[in-house]
């Protein structure tokens, strides 16, 4: 029974359009979309890095990163 | 009920829970707006043509709103050091933020009357999404300001000081987001 369900799911995935790969992932030649994705990823990476650096600075200041527990 | 560490600092984090809470909230908000600005970068860079914000939107409306929001945040920051008159500073901040919303509503009405709907193009869709979400944050800030002002008799000055600190950080964040929206939508 489990195998049949699995076969149906795999078959459905293989035939459905959602299984088609994104052309950007497969390096389709579409310069404007590709540069757009690059810019978007750049912005997102910058934002996430900024937040993570902020957290790291705070952890360092509070001494939570050090091996010794902070004194009260 | 006594909630610990609302005014006093924790030994492990070295900050009160109010400070910790507002900074965690700001971090999550940065992620939220970061995702939207990332969408802006994607759509703008990949668009074959992009309308000039100056031509479509009203620069005087945007500039006056920038000044109003800057003044509102200044008063929110002054409330931190205003001593016993902090409620007056925060009230002024609230009034200015309400003025910001009024001008924004007039601007939206003006744009909608000209047929500038979000469905017209990607620029307007982004403009209404970003300014709409920002306006929701201004509304939330106004509600929080009123809550802090009216909450003084109940919670006392010490706890109110923590609230004012959190609000000043929040308004500074709302300001920074507006500067980015203003620069991206109205100027460039």
PDB file of C-alpha atoms in Angstrom:
ATOM      1  CA  UNK A   1       0.000   0.000   0.000  1.00  0.00           C
ATOM      2  CA  UNK A   2       2.788   2.385   1.001  1.00  0.00           C
ATOM      3  CA  UNK A   3       4.623   1.705  -2.259  1.00  0.00           C
ATOM      4  CA  UNK A   4       1.521   2.491  -4.286  1.00  0.00           C
ATOM      5  CA  UNK A   5       1.005   5.789  -2.500  1.00  0.00           C
ATOM      6  CA  UNK A   6       4.660   6.636  -3.024  1.00  0.00           C
ATOM      7  CA  UNK A   7       4.426   5.740  -6.719  1.00  0.00           C
ATOM      8  CA  UNK A   8       1.360   7.977  -7.138  1.00  0.00           C
ATOM      9  CA  UNK A   9       3.073  10.868  -5.380  1.00  0.00           C
ATOM     10  CA  UNK A  10       6.253  10.493  -7.437  1.00  0.00           C
ATOM     11  CA  UNK A  11       4.207  10.207 -10.646  1.00  0.00           C
ATOM     12  CA  UNK A  12       2.171  13.283  -9.767  1.00  0.00           C
ATOM     13  CA  UNK A  13       5.296  15.268  -8.999  1.00  0.00           C
ATOM     14  CA  UNK A  14       6.948  14.166 -12.232  1.00  0.00           C
ATOM     15  CA  UNK A  15       3.976  15.246 -14.351  1.00  0.00           C
ATOM     16  CA  UNK A  16       2.996  18.402 -12.563  1.00  0.00           C
ATOM     17  CA  UNK A  17       4.384  21.757 -13.626  1.00  0.00           C
ATOM     18  CA  UNK A  18       5.623  22.410 -10.083  1.00  0.00           C
ATOM     19  CA  UNK A  19       8.299  19.794 -10.646  1.00  0.00           C
ATOM     20  CA  UNK A  20       9.793  21.778 -13.503  1.00  0.00           C
ATOM     21  CA  UNK A  21      13.046  23.369 -12.447  1.00  0.00           C
ATOM     22  CA  UNK A  22      13.457  27.101 -12.186  1.00  0.00           C
ATOM     23  CA  UNK A  23      15.302  28.372 -15.290  1.00  0.00           C
ATOM     24  CA  UNK A  24      17.509  30.643 -13.182  1.00  0.00           C
ATOM     25  CA  UNK A  25      18.775  27.647 -11.186  1.00  0.00           C
ATOM     26  CA  UNK A  26      19.706  26.012 -14.472  1.00  0.00           C
ATOM     27  CA  UNK A  27      21.518  29.138 -15.643  1.00  0.00           C
ATOM     28  CA  UNK A  28      19.114  30.102 -18.378  1.00  0.00           C
ATOM     29  CA  UNK A  29      20.358  33.037 -20.427  1.00  0.00           C
ATOM     30  CA  UNK A  30      18.091  35.774 -19.116  1.00  0.00           C
ATOM     31  CA  UNK A  31      20.381  38.612 -18.044  1.00  0.00           C
ATOM     32  CA  UNK A  32      17.729  40.928 -16.587  1.00  0.00           C
ATOM     33  CA  UNK A  33      16.095  38.290 -14.386  1.00  0.00           C
ATOM     34  CA  UNK A  34      19.466  36.873 -13.363  1.00  0.00           C
ATOM     35  CA  UNK A  35      20.782  40.318 -12.362  1.00  0.00           C
ATOM     36  CA  UNK A  36      17.511  40.956 -10.502  1.00  0.00           C
ATOM     37  CA  UNK A  37      17.898  37.758  -8.521  1.00  0.00           C
ATOM     38  CA  UNK A  38      21.533  38.637  -7.794  1.00  0.00           C
ATOM     39  CA  UNK A  39      20.528  42.079  -6.507  1.00  0.00           C
ATOM     40  CA  UNK A  40      17.727  40.618  -4.370  1.00  0.00           C
ATOM     41  CA  UNK A  41      20.005  37.996  -2.850  1.00  0.00           C
ATOM     42  CA  UNK A  42      22.627  40.698  -2.244  1.00  0.00           C
ATOM     43  CA  UNK A  43      20.140  42.855  -0.331  1.00  0.00           C
ATOM     44  CA  UNK A  44      18.874  39.916   1.687  1.00  0.00           C
ATOM     45  CA  UNK A  45      22.380  38.688   2.541  1.00  0.00           C
ATOM     46  CA  UNK A  46      23.357  42.228   3.619  1.00  0.00           C
ATOM     47  CA  UNK A  47      20.292  42.552   5.862  1.00  0.00           C
ATOM     48  CA  UNK A  48      20.693  39.120   7.444  1.00  0.00           C
ATOM     49  CA  UNK A  49      24.447  39.664   7.918  1.00  0.00           C
ATOM     50  CA  UNK A  50      23.756  43.018   9.576  1.00  0.00           C
ATOM     51  CA  UNK A  51      21.361  41.429  12.064  1.00  0.00           C
ATOM     52  CA  UNK A  52      23.747  38.540  12.771  1.00  0.00           C
ATOM     53  CA  UNK A  53      26.698  40.901  13.277  1.00  0.00           C
ATOM     54  CA  UNK A  54      24.543  42.916  15.676  1.00  0.00           C
ATOM     55  CA  UNK A  55      23.712  39.782  17.659  1.00  0.00           C
ATOM     56  CA  UNK A  56      27.383  38.722  17.680  1.00  0.00           C
ATOM     57  CA  UNK A  57      28.514  42.165  18.925  1.00  0.00           C
ATOM     58  CA  UNK A  58      25.912  42.053  21.681  1.00  0.00           C
ATOM     59  CA  UNK A  59      26.904  38.501  22.698  1.00  0.00           C
ATOM     60  CA  UNK A  60      30.540  39.594  22.823  1.00  0.00           C
ATOM     61  CA  UNK A  61      29.758  42.663  24.914  1.00  0.00           C
ATOM     62  CA  UNK A  62      27.715  40.720  27.417  1.00  0.00           C
ATOM     63  CA  UNK A  63      30.397  38.052  27.672  1.00  0.00           C
ATOM     64  CA  UNK A  64      27.963  35.310  26.752  1.00  0.00           C
ATOM     65  CA  UNK A  65      30.417  33.991  24.176  1.00  0.00           C
ATOM     66  CA  UNK A  66      33.201  33.526  26.718  1.00  0.00           C
ATOM     67  CA  UNK A  67      33.748  30.257  28.514  1.00  0.00           C
ATOM     68  CA  UNK A  68      33.367  31.820  31.964  1.00  0.00           C
ATOM     69  CA  UNK A  69      29.887  32.745  33.065  1.00  0.00           C
ATOM     70  CA  UNK A  70      29.382  36.517  33.383  1.00  0.00           C
ATOM     71  CA  UNK A  71      29.668  37.910  36.865  1.00  0.00           C
ATOM     72  CA  UNK A  72      26.519  39.506  38.260  1.00  0.00           C
TER      73      UNK A  72
ATOM     74  CA  UNK B   1       1.577  39.888  39.572  1.00  0.00           C
ATOM     75  CA  UNK B   2       5.248  40.809  39.574  1.00  0.00           C
ATOM     76  CA  UNK B   3       7.068  40.164  36.323  1.00  0.00           C
ATOM     77  CA  UNK B   4      10.828  39.985  36.978  1.00  0.00           C
ATOM     78  CA  UNK B   5      13.462  41.972  35.109  1.00  0.00           C
ATOM     79  CA  UNK B   6      11.113  44.565  33.647  1.00  0.00           C
ATOM     80  CA  UNK B   7      13.161  47.351  35.217  1.00  0.00           C
ATOM     81  CA  UNK B   8      16.224  45.671  36.732  1.00  0.00           C
ATOM     82  CA  UNK B   9      18.968  44.099  34.627  1.00  0.00           C
ATOM     83  CA  UNK B  10      19.396  40.371  34.329  1.00  0.00           C
ATOM     84  CA  UNK B  11      22.757  38.976  35.414  1.00  0.00           C
ATOM     85  CA  UNK B  12      23.204  36.863  32.298  1.00  0.00           C
ATOM     86  CA  UNK B  13      22.135  39.278  29.558  1.00  0.00           C
ATOM     87  CA  UNK B  14      23.113  42.448  31.484  1.00  0.00           C
ATOM     88  CA  UNK B  15      20.021  44.190  30.144  1.00  0.00           C
ATOM     89  CA  UNK B  16      16.403  44.295  31.270  1.00  0.00           C
ATOM     90  CA  UNK B  17      13.827  42.182  29.506  1.00  0.00           C
ATOM     91  CA  UNK B  18      12.323  45.349  28.015  1.00  0.00           C
ATOM     92  CA  UNK B  19      15.620  46.183  26.304  1.00  0.00           C
ATOM     93  CA  UNK B  20      16.102  42.594  25.176  1.00  0.00           C
ATOM     94  CA  UNK B  21      12.526  42.398  23.920  1.00  0.00           C
ATOM     95  CA  UNK B  22      12.583  45.602  21.894  1.00  0.00           C
ATOM     96  CA  UNK B  23      15.883  44.700  20.207  1.00  0.00           C
ATOM     97  CA  UNK B  24      14.662  41.213  19.320  1.00  0.00           C
ATOM     98  CA  UNK B  25      11.515  42.805  17.926  1.00  0.00           C
ATOM     99  CA  UNK B  26      13.558  45.290  15.897  1.00  0.00           C
ATOM    100  CA  UNK B  27      15.697  42.430  14.541  1.00  0.00           C
ATOM    101  CA  UNK B  28      12.573  40.602  13.356  1.00  0.00           C
ATOM    102  CA  UNK B  29      11.235  43.816  11.824  1.00  0.00           C
ATOM    103  CA  UNK B  30      14.525  44.358   9.987  1.00  0.00           C
ATOM    104  CA  UNK B  31      14.088  40.884   8.490  1.00  0.00           C
ATOM    105  CA  UNK B  32      10.511  41.693   7.445  1.00  0.00           C
ATOM    106  CA  UNK B  33      11.377  44.958   5.718  1.00  0.00           C
ATOM    107  CA  UNK B  34      14.622  43.414   4.434  1.00  0.00           C
ATOM    108  CA  UNK B  35      12.579  40.826   2.536  1.00  0.00           C
ATOM    109  CA  UNK B  36      10.434  43.599   1.039  1.00  0.00           C
ATOM    110  CA  UNK B  37      13.451  45.663   0.007  1.00  0.00           C
ATOM    111  CA  UNK B  38      14.932  42.503  -1.479  1.00  0.00           C
ATOM    112  CA  UNK B  39      11.760  42.135  -3.576  1.00  0.00           C
ATOM    113  CA  UNK B  40      12.179  45.762  -4.611  1.00  0.00           C
ATOM    114  CA  UNK B  41      15.754  45.048  -5.760  1.00  0.00           C
ATOM    115  CA  UNK B  42      14.607  41.968  -7.704  1.00  0.00           C
ATOM    116  CA  UNK B  43      11.696  43.695  -9.439  1.00  0.00           C
ATOM    117  CA  UNK B  44      13.489  46.933 -10.190  1.00  0.00           C
ATOM    118  CA  UNK B  45      16.693  45.363 -11.509  1.00  0.00           C
ATOM    119  CA  UNK B  46      14.878  42.886 -13.728  1.00  0.00           C
ATOM    120  CA  UNK B  47      12.273  45.364 -15.003  1.00  0.00           C
ATOM    121  CA  UNK B  48      12.750  46.458 -18.624  1.00  0.00           C
ATOM    122  CA  UNK B  49      11.661  49.986 -17.684  1.00  0.00           C
ATOM    123  CA  UNK B  50      11.064  51.704 -14.344  1.00  0.00           C
ATOM    124  CA  UNK B  51       9.052  54.890 -13.861  1.00  0.00           C
ATOM    125  CA  UNK B  52      10.649  57.883 -12.152  1.00  0.00           C
ATOM    126  CA  UNK B  53       9.254  58.251  -8.660  1.00  0.00           C
ATOM    127  CA  UNK B  54       9.455  62.037  -8.885  1.00  0.00           C
ATOM    128  CA  UNK B  55       7.174  62.030 -11.916  1.00  0.00           C
ATOM    129  CA  UNK B  56       4.525  59.764 -10.384  1.00  0.00           C
ATOM    130  CA  UNK B  57       4.563  60.719  -6.717  1.00  0.00           C
ATOM    131  CA  UNK B  58       4.346  64.039  -4.927  1.00  0.00           C
ATOM    132  CA  UNK B  59       7.785  65.075  -3.674  1.00  0.00           C
ATOM    133  CA  UNK B  60       6.421  67.887  -1.431  1.00  0.00           C
ATOM    134  CA  UNK B  61       4.134  65.390   0.332  1.00  0.00           C
ATOM    135  CA  UNK B  62       6.995  62.929   0.779  1.00  0.00           C
ATOM    136  CA  UNK B  63       9.452  65.589   1.968  1.00  0.00           C
ATOM    137  CA  UNK B  64       7.022  67.095   4.489  1.00  0.00           C
ATOM    138  CA  UNK B  65       6.266  63.627   5.819  1.00  0.00           C
ATOM    139  CA  UNK B  66       9.988  62.991   6.219  1.00  0.00           C
ATOM    140  CA  UNK B  67      10.345  66.164   8.297  1.00  0.00           C
ATOM    141  CA  UNK B  68       7.277  65.301  10.393  1.00  0.00           C
ATOM    142  CA  UNK B  69       8.481  61.792  11.155  1.00  0.00           C
ATOM    143  CA  UNK B  70      11.965  63.058  11.998  1.00  0.00           C
ATOM    144  CA  UNK B  71      10.454  65.574  14.430  1.00  0.00           C
ATOM    145  CA  UNK B  72       8.214  62.875  15.913  1.00  0.00           C
ATOM    146  CA  UNK B  73      11.220  60.633  16.571  1.00  0.00           C
ATOM    147  CA  UNK B  74      13.191  63.555  18.013  1.00  0.00           C
ATOM    148  CA  UNK B  75      10.437  64.131  20.571  1.00  0.00           C
ATOM    149  CA  UNK B  76      10.282  60.395  21.349  1.00  0.00           C
ATOM    150  CA  UNK B  77      14.050  60.459  22.032  1.00  0.00           C
ATOM    151  CA  UNK B  78      13.756  63.634  24.081  1.00  0.00           C
ATOM    152  CA  UNK B  79      11.154  61.898  26.244  1.00  0.00           C
ATOM    153  CA  UNK B  80      13.930  59.578  27.497  1.00  0.00           C
ATOM    154  CA  UNK B  81      15.814  62.431  29.074  1.00  0.00           C
ATOM    155  CA  UNK B  82      12.914  64.793  29.719  1.00  0.00           C
ATOM    156  CA  UNK B  83      12.475  63.744  33.344  1.00  0.00           C
ATOM    157  CA  UNK B  84       8.995  64.489  34.642  1.00  0.00           C
ATOM    158  CA  UNK B  85       7.908  66.137  31.387  1.00  0.00           C
ATOM    159  CA  UNK B  86       8.370  63.007  29.285  1.00  0.00           C
ATOM    160  CA  UNK B  87       4.637  62.668  28.780  1.00  0.00           C
ATOM    161  CA  UNK B  88       4.513  66.050  27.046  1.00  0.00           C
ATOM    162  CA  UNK B  89       7.338  65.030  24.692  1.00  0.00           C
ATOM    163  CA  UNK B  90       5.675  61.733  23.881  1.00  0.00           C
ATOM    164  CA  UNK B  91       2.327  63.468  23.306  1.00  0.00           C
ATOM    165  CA  UNK B  92       3.994  65.829  20.814  1.00  0.00           C
ATOM    166  CA  UNK B  93       5.605  62.821  19.146  1.00  0.00           C
ATOM    167  CA  UNK B  94       2.170  61.173  18.880  1.00  0.00           C
ATOM    168  CA  UNK B  95       0.553  64.286  17.386  1.00  0.00           C
ATOM    169  CA  UNK B  96       3.309  64.574  14.770  1.00  0.00           C
ATOM    170  CA  UNK B  97       2.971  60.891  13.891  1.00  0.00           C
ATOM    171  CA  UNK B  98      -0.793  61.371  13.495  1.00  0.00           C
ATOM    172  CA  UNK B  99      -0.072  64.337  11.201  1.00  0.00           C
ATOM    173  CA  UNK B 100       2.228  62.083   9.175  1.00  0.00           C
ATOM    174  CA  UNK B 101      -0.644  59.624   8.725  1.00  0.00           C
ATOM    175  CA  UNK B 102      -3.047  62.398   7.758  1.00  0.00           C
ATOM    176  CA  UNK B 103      -0.704  63.679   5.042  1.00  0.00           C
ATOM    177  CA  UNK B 104      -0.077  60.126   3.871  1.00  0.00           C
ATOM    178  CA  UNK B 105      -3.841  59.539   3.569  1.00  0.00           C
ATOM    179  CA  UNK B 106      -4.264  62.751   1.565  1.00  0.00           C
ATOM    180  CA  UNK B 107      -1.383  61.680  -0.671  1.00  0.00           C
ATOM    181  CA  UNK B 108      -2.870  58.223  -1.220  1.00  0.00           C
ATOM    182  CA  UNK B 109      -6.282  59.739  -2.024  1.00  0.00           C
ATOM    183  CA  UNK B 110      -4.590  62.090  -4.492  1.00  0.00           C
ATOM    184  CA  UNK B 111      -2.773  59.208  -6.169  1.00  0.00           C
ATOM    185  CA  UNK B 112      -5.825  56.948  -6.309  1.00  0.00           C
ATOM    186  CA  UNK B 113      -7.907  59.757  -7.831  1.00  0.00           C
ATOM    187  CA  UNK B 114      -5.347  59.984 -10.640  1.00  0.00           C
ATOM    188  CA  UNK B 115      -5.811  56.274 -11.334  1.00  0.00           C
ATOM    189  CA  UNK B 116      -2.552  55.220  -9.722  1.00  0.00           C
ATOM    190  CA  UNK B 117      -3.687  51.870  -8.405  1.00  0.00           C
ATOM    191  CA  UNK B 118      -1.409  49.030  -7.259  1.00  0.00           C
ATOM    192  CA  UNK B 119      -2.448  46.977 -10.290  1.00  0.00           C
ATOM    193  CA  UNK B 120      -1.235  49.617 -12.763  1.00  0.00           C
ATOM    194  CA  UNK B 121       2.434  48.660 -12.569  1.00  0.00           C
ATOM    195  CA  UNK B 122       5.055  47.030 -10.347  1.00  0.00           C
ATOM    196  CA  UNK B 123       6.325  50.389  -9.106  1.00  0.00           C
ATOM    197  CA  UNK B 124       2.924  51.348  -7.703  1.00  0.00           C
ATOM    198  CA  UNK B 125       2.346  47.853  -6.299  1.00  0.00           C
ATOM    199  CA  UNK B 126       5.624  48.152  -4.395  1.00  0.00           C
ATOM    200  CA  UNK B 127       4.902  51.730  -3.387  1.00  0.00           C
ATOM    201  CA  UNK B 128       1.530  50.873  -1.841  1.00  0.00           C
ATOM    202  CA  UNK B 129       2.881  47.725  -0.170  1.00  0.00           C
ATOM    203  CA  UNK B 130       5.882  49.482   1.402  1.00  0.00           C
ATOM    204  CA  UNK B 131       4.111  52.679   2.423  1.00  0.00           C
ATOM    205  CA  UNK B 132       1.050  50.711   3.610  1.00  0.00           C
ATOM    206  CA  UNK B 133       3.108  48.442   5.843  1.00  0.00           C
ATOM    207  CA  UNK B 134       5.056  51.443   7.109  1.00  0.00           C
ATOM    208  CA  UNK B 135       1.818  53.285   7.886  1.00  0.00           C
ATOM    209  CA  UNK B 136       0.649  50.258   9.895  1.00  0.00           C
ATOM    210  CA  UNK B 137       3.840  50.591  11.928  1.00  0.00           C
ATOM    211  CA  UNK B 138       3.143  54.286  12.513  1.00  0.00           C
ATOM    212  CA  UNK B 139      -0.383  53.396  13.712  1.00  0.00           C
ATOM    213  CA  UNK B 140       1.095  50.760  16.054  1.00  0.00           C
ATOM    214  CA  UNK B 141       3.575  53.354  17.345  1.00  0.00           C
ATOM    215  CA  UNK B 142       0.801  55.852  18.047  1.00  0.00           C
ATOM    216  CA  UNK B 143      -1.177  53.201  19.964  1.00  0.00           C
ATOM    217  CA  UNK B 144       1.972  52.273  21.942  1.00  0.00           C
ATOM    218  CA  UNK B 145       2.655  55.947  22.714  1.00  0.00           C
ATOM    219  CA  UNK B 146      -0.877  56.422  24.069  1.00  0.00           C
ATOM    220  CA  UNK B 147      -0.510  53.196  26.060  1.00  0.00           C
ATOM    221  CA  UNK B 148       2.741  54.448  27.632  1.00  0.00           C
ATOM    222  CA  UNK B 149       1.345  57.931  28.371  1.00  0.00           C
ATOM    223  CA  UNK B 150      -1.857  56.652  29.976  1.00  0.00           C
ATOM    224  CA  UNK B 151      -0.103  53.782  31.757  1.00  0.00           C
ATOM    225  CA  UNK B 152       2.025  55.974  34.053  1.00  0.00           C
ATOM    226  CA  UNK B 153      -0.411  56.055  37.022  1.00  0.00           C
ATOM    227  CA  UNK B 154      -0.746  52.254  36.910  1.00  0.00           C
ATOM    228  CA  UNK B 155       2.874  51.146  36.475  1.00  0.00           C
ATOM    229  CA  UNK B 156       4.886  54.011  37.948  1.00  0.00           C
ATOM    230  CA  UNK B 157       7.818  56.051  36.627  1.00  0.00           C
ATOM    231  CA  UNK B 158      10.430  53.284  36.636  1.00  0.00           C
ATOM    232  CA  UNK B 159       8.505  50.941  34.388  1.00  0.00           C
ATOM    233  CA  UNK B 160       7.345  53.846  32.234  1.00  0.00           C
ATOM    234  CA  UNK B 161      11.003  54.770  31.645  1.00  0.00           C
ATOM    235  CA  UNK B 162      11.558  51.311  30.148  1.00  0.00           C
ATOM    236  CA  UNK B 163       8.543  51.765  27.905  1.00  0.00           C
ATOM    237  CA  UNK B 164       9.745  55.174  26.738  1.00  0.00           C
ATOM    238  CA  UNK B 165      13.170  53.700  25.956  1.00  0.00           C
ATOM    239  CA  UNK B 166      11.567  50.907  23.901  1.00  0.00           C
ATOM    240  CA  UNK B 167       9.356  53.423  22.087  1.00  0.00           C
ATOM    241  CA  UNK B 168      12.281  55.684  21.228  1.00  0.00           C
ATOM    242  CA  UNK B 169      14.141  52.746  19.674  1.00  0.00           C
ATOM    243  CA  UNK B 170      10.988  51.730  17.795  1.00  0.00           C
ATOM    244  CA  UNK B 171      10.428  55.239  16.385  1.00  0.00           C
ATOM    245  CA  UNK B 172      14.051  55.441  15.279  1.00  0.00           C
ATOM    246  CA  UNK B 173      13.540  52.197  13.370  1.00  0.00           C
ATOM    247  CA  UNK B 174      10.307  53.485  11.781  1.00  0.00           C
ATOM    248  CA  UNK B 175      12.259  56.601  10.746  1.00  0.00           C
ATOM    249  CA  UNK B 176      15.077  54.634   9.123  1.00  0.00           C
ATOM    250  CA  UNK B 177      12.565  52.550   7.149  1.00  0.00           C
ATOM    251  CA  UNK B 178      10.812  55.716   5.983  1.00  0.00           C
ATOM    252  CA  UNK B 179      14.114  57.282   4.843  1.00  0.00           C
ATOM    253  CA  UNK B 180      14.780  54.186   2.733  1.00  0.00           C
ATOM    254  CA  UNK B 181      11.259  54.226   1.263  1.00  0.00           C
ATOM    255  CA  UNK B 182      11.526  57.964   0.561  1.00  0.00           C
ATOM    256  CA  UNK B 183      14.904  57.601  -1.131  1.00  0.00           C
ATOM    257  CA  UNK B 184      13.957  54.549  -3.202  1.00  0.00           C
ATOM    258  CA  UNK B 185      10.450  55.585  -4.195  1.00  0.00           C
ATOM    259  CA  UNK B 186      10.511  59.371  -4.381  1.00  0.00           C
ATOM    260  CA  UNK B 187      14.088  60.248  -5.286  1.00  0.00           C
ATOM    261  CA  UNK B 188      15.722  57.484  -7.337  1.00  0.00           C
TER     262      UNK B 188
END
